Coordinates of C-alpha atoms and ligand atoms in Angstrom, one line a residue:
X1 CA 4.5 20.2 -17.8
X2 CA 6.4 17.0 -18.9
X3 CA 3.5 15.1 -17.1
X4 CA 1.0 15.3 -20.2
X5 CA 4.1 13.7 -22.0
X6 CA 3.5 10.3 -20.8
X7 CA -0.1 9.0 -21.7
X8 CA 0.0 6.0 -19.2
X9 CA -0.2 8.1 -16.7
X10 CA -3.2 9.7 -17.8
X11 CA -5.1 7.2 -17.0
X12 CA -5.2 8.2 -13.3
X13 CA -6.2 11.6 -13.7
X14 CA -9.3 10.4 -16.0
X15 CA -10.5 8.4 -13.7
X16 CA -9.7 10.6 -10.6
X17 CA -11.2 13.6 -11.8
X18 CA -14.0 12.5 -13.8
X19 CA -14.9 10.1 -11.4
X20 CA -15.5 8.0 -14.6
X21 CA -16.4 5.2 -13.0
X22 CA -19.9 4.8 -10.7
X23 CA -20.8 2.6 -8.2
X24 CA -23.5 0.0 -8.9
X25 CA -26.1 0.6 -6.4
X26 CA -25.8 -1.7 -3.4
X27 CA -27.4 -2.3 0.5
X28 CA -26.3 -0.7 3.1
X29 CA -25.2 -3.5 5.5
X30 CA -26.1 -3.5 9.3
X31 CA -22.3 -2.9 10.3
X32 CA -22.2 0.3 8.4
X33 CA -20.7 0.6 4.7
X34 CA -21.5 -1.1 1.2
X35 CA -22.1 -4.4 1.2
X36 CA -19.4 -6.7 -1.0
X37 CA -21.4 -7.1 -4.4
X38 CA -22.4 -11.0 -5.4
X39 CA -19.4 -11.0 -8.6
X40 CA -16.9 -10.0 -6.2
X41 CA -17.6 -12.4 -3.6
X42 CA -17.8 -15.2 -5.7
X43 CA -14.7 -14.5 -6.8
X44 CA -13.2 -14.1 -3.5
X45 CA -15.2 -17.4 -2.8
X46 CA -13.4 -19.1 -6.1
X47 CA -10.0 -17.7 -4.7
X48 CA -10.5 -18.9 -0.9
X49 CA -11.5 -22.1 -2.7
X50 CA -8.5 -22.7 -4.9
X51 CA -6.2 -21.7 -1.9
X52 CA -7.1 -24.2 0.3
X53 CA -7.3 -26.9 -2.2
X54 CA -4.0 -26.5 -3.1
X55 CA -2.5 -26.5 1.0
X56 CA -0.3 -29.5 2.0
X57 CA 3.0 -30.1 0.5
X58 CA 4.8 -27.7 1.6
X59 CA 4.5 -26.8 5.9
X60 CA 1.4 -24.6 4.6
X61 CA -1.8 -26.8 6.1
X62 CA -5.8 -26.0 6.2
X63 CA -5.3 -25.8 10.0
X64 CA -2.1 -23.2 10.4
X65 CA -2.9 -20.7 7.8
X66 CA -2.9 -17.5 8.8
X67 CA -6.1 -15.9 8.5
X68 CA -5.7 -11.8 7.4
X69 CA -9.1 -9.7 8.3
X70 CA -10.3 -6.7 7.5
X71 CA -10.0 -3.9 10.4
X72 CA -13.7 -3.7 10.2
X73 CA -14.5 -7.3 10.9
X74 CA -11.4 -8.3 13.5
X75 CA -12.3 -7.5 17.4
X76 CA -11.1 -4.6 19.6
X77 CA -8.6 -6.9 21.3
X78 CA -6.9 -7.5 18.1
X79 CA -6.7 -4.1 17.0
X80 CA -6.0 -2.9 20.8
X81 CA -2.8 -5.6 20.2
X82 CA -2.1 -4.7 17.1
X83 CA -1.9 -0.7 18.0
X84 CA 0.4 -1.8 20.9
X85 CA 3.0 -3.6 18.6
X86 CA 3.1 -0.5 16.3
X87 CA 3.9 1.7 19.1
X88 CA 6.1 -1.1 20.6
X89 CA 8.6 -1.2 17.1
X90 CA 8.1 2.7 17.4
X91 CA 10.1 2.4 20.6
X92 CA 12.5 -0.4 19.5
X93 CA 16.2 1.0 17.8
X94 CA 16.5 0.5 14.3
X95 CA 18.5 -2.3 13.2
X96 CA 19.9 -0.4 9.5
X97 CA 22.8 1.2 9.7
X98 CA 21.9 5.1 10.4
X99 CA 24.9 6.5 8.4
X100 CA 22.7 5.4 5.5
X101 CA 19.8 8.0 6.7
X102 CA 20.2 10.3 10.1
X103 CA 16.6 10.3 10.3
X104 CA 16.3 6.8 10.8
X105 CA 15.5 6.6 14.7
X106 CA 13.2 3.2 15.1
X107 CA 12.6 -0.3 14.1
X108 CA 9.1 1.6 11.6
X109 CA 11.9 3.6 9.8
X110 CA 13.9 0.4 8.8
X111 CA 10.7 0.0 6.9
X112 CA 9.6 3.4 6.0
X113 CA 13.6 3.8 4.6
X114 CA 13.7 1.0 1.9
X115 CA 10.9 2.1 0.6
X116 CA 12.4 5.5 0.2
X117 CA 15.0 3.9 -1.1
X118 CA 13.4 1.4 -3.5
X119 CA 10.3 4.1 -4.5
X120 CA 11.2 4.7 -7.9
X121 CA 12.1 1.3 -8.5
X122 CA 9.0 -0.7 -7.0
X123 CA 6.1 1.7 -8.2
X124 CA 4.3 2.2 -11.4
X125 CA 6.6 -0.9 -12.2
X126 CA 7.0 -5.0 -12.4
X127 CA 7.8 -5.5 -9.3
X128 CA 5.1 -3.2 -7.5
X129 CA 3.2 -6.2 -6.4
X130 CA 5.6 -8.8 -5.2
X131 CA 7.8 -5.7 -3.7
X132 CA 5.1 -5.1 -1.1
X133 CA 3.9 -8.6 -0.4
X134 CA 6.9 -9.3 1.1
X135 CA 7.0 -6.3 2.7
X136 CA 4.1 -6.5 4.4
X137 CA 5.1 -9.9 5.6
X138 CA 8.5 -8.5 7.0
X139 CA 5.7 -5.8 9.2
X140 CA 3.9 -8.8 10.2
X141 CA 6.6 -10.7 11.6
X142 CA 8.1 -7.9 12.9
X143 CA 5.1 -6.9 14.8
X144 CA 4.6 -10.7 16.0
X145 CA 8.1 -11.7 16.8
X146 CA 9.4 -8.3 18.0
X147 CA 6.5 -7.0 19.7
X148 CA 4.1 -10.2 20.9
X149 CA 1.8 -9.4 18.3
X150 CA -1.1 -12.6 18.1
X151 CA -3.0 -11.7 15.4
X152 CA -2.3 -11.6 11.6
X153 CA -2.1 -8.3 9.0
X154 CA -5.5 -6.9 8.8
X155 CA -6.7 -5.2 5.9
X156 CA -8.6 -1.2 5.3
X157 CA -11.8 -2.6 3.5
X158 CA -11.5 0.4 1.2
X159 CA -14.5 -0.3 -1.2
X160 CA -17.0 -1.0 1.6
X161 CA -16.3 2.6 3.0
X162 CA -16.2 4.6 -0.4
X163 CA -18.7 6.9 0.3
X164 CA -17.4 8.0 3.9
X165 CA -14.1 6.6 4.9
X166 CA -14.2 8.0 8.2
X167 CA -17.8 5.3 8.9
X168 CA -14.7 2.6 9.0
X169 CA -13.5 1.8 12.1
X170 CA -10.0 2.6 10.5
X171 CA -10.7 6.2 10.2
X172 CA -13.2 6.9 13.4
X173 CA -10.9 8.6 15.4
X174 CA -11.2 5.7 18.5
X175 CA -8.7 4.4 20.5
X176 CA -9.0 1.3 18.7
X177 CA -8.5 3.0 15.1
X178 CA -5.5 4.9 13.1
X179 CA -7.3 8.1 14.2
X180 CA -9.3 10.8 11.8
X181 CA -8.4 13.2 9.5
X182 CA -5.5 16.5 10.4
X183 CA -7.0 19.5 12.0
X184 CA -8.7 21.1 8.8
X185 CA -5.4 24.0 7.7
X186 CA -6.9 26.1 4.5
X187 CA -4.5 25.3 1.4
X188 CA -4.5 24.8 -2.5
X189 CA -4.1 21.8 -4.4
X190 CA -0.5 21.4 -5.6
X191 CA 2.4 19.4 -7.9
X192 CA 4.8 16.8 -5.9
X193 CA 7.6 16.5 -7.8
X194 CA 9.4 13.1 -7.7
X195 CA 13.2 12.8 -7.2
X196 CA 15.7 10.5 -9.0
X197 CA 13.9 10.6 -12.4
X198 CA 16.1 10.6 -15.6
X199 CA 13.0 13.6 -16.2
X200 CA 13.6 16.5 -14.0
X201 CA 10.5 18.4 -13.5
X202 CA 8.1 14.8 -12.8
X203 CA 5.4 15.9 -11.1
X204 CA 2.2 14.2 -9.7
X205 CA -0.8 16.1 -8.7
X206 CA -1.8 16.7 -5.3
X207 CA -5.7 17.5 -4.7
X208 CA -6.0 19.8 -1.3
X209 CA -8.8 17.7 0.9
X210 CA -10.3 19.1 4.0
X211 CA -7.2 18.5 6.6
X212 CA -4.0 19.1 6.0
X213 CA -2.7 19.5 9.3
X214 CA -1.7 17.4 12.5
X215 CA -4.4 14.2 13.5
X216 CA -5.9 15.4 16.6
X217 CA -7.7 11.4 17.7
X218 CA -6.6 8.4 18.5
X219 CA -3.4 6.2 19.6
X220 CA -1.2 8.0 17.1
X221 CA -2.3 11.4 17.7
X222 CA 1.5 12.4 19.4
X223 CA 3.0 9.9 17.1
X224 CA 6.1 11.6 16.0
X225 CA 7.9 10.4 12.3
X226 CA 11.1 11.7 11.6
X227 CA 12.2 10.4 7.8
X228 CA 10.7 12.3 4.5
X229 CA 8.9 13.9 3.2
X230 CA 10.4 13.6 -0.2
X231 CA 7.7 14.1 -2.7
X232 CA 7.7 18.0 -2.3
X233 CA 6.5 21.0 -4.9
X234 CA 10.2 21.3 -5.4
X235 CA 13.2 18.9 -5.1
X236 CA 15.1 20.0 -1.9
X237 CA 18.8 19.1 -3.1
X238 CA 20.1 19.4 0.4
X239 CA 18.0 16.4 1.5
X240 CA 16.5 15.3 -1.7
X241 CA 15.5 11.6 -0.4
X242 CA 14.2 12.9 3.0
X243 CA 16.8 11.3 4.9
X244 CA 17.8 14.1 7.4
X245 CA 16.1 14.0 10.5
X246 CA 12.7 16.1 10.5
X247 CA 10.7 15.4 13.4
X248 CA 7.0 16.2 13.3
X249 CA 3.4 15.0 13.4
X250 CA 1.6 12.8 11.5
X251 CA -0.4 14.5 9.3
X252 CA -3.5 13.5 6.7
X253 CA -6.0 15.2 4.5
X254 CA -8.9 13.1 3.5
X255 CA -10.3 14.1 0.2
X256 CA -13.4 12.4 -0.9
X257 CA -12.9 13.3 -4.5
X258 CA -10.5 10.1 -4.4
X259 CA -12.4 8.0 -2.7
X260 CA -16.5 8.2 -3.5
X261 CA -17.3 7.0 -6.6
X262 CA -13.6 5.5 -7.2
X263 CA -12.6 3.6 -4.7
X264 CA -15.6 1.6 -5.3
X265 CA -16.8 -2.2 -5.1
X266 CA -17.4 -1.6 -8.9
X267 CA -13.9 -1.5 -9.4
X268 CA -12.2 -3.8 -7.2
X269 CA -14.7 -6.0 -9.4
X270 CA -13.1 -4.7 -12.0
X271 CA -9.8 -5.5 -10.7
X272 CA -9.9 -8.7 -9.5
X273 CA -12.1 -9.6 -12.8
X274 CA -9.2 -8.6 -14.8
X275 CA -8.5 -10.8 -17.9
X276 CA -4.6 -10.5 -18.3
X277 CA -1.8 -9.6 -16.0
X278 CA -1.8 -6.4 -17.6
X279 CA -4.8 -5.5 -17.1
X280 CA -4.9 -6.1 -13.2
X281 CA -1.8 -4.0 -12.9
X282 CA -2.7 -0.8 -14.9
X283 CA -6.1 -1.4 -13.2
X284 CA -4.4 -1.4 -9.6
X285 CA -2.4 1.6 -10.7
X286 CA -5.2 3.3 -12.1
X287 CA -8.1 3.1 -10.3
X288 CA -6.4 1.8 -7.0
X289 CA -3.3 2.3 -5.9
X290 CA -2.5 6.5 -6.4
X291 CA -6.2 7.2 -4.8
X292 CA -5.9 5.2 -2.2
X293 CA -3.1 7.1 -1.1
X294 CA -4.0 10.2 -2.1
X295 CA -7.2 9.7 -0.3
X296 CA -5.5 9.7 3.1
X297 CA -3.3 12.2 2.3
X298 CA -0.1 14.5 3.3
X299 CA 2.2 11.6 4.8
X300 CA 0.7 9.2 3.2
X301 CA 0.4 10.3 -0.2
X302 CA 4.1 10.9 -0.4
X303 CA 4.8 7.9 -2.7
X304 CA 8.4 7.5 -1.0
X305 CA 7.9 8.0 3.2
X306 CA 4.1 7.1 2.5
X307 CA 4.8 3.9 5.5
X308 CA 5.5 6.7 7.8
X309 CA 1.7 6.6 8.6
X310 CA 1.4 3.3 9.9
X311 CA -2.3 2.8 8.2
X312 CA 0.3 2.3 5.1
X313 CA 0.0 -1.2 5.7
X314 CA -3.9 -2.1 6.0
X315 CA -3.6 0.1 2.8
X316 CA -1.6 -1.9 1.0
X317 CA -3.0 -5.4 2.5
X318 CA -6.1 -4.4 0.6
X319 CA -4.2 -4.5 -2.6
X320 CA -2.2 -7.2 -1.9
X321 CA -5.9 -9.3 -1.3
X322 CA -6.9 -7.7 -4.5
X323 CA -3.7 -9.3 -6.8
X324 CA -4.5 -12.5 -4.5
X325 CA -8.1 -12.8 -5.4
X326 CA -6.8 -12.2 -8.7
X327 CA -4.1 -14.8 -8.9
X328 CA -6.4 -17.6 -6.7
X329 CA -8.9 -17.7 -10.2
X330 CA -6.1 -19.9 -11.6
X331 CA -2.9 -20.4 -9.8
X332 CA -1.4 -21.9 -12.2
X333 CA -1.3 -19.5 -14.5
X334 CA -1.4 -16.4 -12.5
X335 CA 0.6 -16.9 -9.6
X336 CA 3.3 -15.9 -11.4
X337 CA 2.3 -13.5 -14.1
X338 CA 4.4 -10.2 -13.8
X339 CA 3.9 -7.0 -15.8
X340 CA 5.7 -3.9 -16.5
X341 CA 9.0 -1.9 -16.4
X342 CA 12.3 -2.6 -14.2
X343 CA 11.7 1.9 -13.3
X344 CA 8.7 4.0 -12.3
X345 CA 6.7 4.1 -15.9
X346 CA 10.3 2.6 -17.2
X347 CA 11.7 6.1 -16.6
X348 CA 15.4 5.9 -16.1
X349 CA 17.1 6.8 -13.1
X350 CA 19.3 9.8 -12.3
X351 CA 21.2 8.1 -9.6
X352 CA 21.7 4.1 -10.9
X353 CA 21.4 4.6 -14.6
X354 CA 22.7 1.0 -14.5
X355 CA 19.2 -0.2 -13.3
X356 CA 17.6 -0.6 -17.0
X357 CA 14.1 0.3 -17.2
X358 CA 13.5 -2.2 -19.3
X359 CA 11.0 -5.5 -18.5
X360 CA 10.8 -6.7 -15.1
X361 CA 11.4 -10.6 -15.1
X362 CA 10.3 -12.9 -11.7
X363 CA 14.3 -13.8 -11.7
X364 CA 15.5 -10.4 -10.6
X365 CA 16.4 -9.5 -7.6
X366 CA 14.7 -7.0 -5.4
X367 CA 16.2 -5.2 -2.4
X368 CA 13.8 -5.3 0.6
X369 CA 16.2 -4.1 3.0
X370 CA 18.1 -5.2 6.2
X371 CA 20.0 -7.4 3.4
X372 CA 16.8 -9.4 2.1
X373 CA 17.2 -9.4 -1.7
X374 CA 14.8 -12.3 -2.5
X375 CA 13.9 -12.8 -6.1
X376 CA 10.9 -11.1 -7.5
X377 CA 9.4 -14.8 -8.1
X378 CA 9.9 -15.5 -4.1
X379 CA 7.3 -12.7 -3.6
X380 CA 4.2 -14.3 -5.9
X381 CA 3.3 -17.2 -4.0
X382 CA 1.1 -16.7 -1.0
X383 CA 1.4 -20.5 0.7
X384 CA 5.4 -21.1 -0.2
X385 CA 8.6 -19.8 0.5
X386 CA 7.5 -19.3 3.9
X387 CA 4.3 -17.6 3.6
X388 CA 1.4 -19.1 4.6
X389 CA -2.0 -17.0 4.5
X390 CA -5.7 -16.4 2.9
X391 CA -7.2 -13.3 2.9
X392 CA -11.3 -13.3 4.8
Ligands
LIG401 CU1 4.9 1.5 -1.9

């Protein structure tokens, strides 16, 4: 298999199924979960610290910063409103044009079709990070200017829950949640092989957790998705990017192998305790970002119509407050530190071979969609360029 040819991406596979890394022990905390470890909080301390110090110039103030919580630790009316505004963009028309993609049927699949769109181009790449800061930000003004939303993006608390996702009040199946796991369908693990690689047969792994079928709880339970999926055992040429409508549930397949003993406090210490820029992105790749999806599973651990499950963004809020931490040790230096390739792993493309998969710089552009191409720089700064928010 040409995977074994490239050795960065090893690094996943090490970690995921060695489960090389183990959690320090830690309390258990009275609201359920691991409690946040003293290094990482006084570096999410330092970070909260350095943020609001440096409020003022610019519209961004101490006293209209937006505030982005964890699911966990927000109150049911927020998460009841929040629900409502996901549902509410579900029933809104989209606003790209639909002879781009037939399945495109609501204001979600504007955003679940760039990144289809953009998946080979903002993963495993430079511009992973800034890609979906701004992304996220497009969701949370959508949700608050389209829909009435109040609050502000919330965040999965991923490490806290590592040793039983479904104790999160993300995953318990209320009203008030993304609802549990897909009714449990027997099946084997299997390759997803990526489309629009220069190599033809990439493939990523797929573990087989203990779902696999439609969720059966809570306010998306008769959700219906229509784009994807795209990442399949084998490229379907007839509708290779998922972009034919295909209506159907929403689907997940938790698989713990992912998540205990990797998606731990130990390292998003790691992480965020990072030395170089570098290091915090291969980190975020490798112990992060792949298991986090691949946690969830099915629609969400297809790397291209992965938003189609709308936990997609508390997912990647988490990593986005992960880079911030990161950056908020030293803004200076860090806000805009970028690291990697212009492709996925700076493999070249099938279908824009003119895209060089060489070294992402902060002055290219990036295509978020809906014609927003900011430059990658515009998506580093959490208080300019009209963002304004500190992750709790
Ligand atoms: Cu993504």
């Amino acid at each position: 298999m040409r995977l074994l040819e490239i050795p960065t991406l090893l690094g996943i596979w090490i970690v995921l199924l060695s489960r090389a890394v183990v959690a320090r022990p830690a309390q258990r905390s009275n609201e359920g979960g691991i409690t946040m470890p003293s290094e990482f909080k006084t570096l999410q301390d330092t970070y909260q610290k350095n943020i609001r110090a440096s409020l003022g110039s610019n519209g961004c103030t101490d006293s209209n910063i937006s505030v982005r919580k964890s699911w966990d630790e927000t109150d049911d009316a927020t998460r009841t409103d929040y629900i409502r505004a996901v549902h509410c963009l579900a029933s809104r028309p989209p606003r790209t044009n639909t002879s781009l993609a037939g399945g495109i049927v609501n204001r979600l699949d504007d955003f679940t079709y760039i990144h289809i769109n953009q998946t080979n181009i903002i993963h495993q790449s430079g511009y992973l990070l800034p890609w979906h800061r701004l992304f996220l930000w497009d969701m949370e003004n959508a949700l608050r200017n389209e829909c009435g939303y109040k609050g502000h993006l919330l965040y999965w608390d991923i490490a806290r829950f590592s040793e039983d996702q479904t104790k999160s009040r993300v995953f318990d199946g209320s009203m008030t949640s993304f609802g549990g796991n897909g009714v449990p369908e027997p099946h084997s693990p299997d390759n997803l092989t990526i489309p629009g690689l220069a190599i033809k047969d990439f493939q990523l792994p797929m573990p087989a957790g203990t779902g696999g079928g439609c969720i059966t709880d809570g306010p998306f339970k008769n959700f219906t998705i229509s784009l994807g999926p795209v990442a399949k055992p084998v490229i379907d040429y007839s509708n290779e990017f998922g972009y034919e409508p295909n209506h159907r549930c929403l689907s997940r397949d938790f698989y713990d192998g992912t998540s205990k003993g990797v998606l731990t406090w130990a390292n998003a210490t790691k992480i965020v305790a990072s030395d170089t820029i570098h290091e915090l992105r291969t980190n975020i790749e490798n112990l992060w970002h792949f298991n986090s999806h691949t946690y969830i599973g099915r629609e969400a651990a297809d790397p291209f119509s992965t938003p189609n499950d709308p936990v997609f963004y508390l997912l990647h809020a988490q990593i986005d407050r992960l880079w911030a931490i990161w950056q908020g040790q030293d803004l200076q230096n860090r806000t805009y530190a970028i690291d990697g390739n212009r492709t996925f792993f700076g493999i070249p493309l099938d279908y824009a071979p003119n895209v060089p998969p060489s070294l992402a710089t902060i002055n290219d552009t990036m295509e978020l969609g809906l014609g927003w191409r900011p430059l990658t720089k515009e998506g580093m700064p959490m208080t300019t360029d009209g963002r304004c928010y500190i992750y709790e």
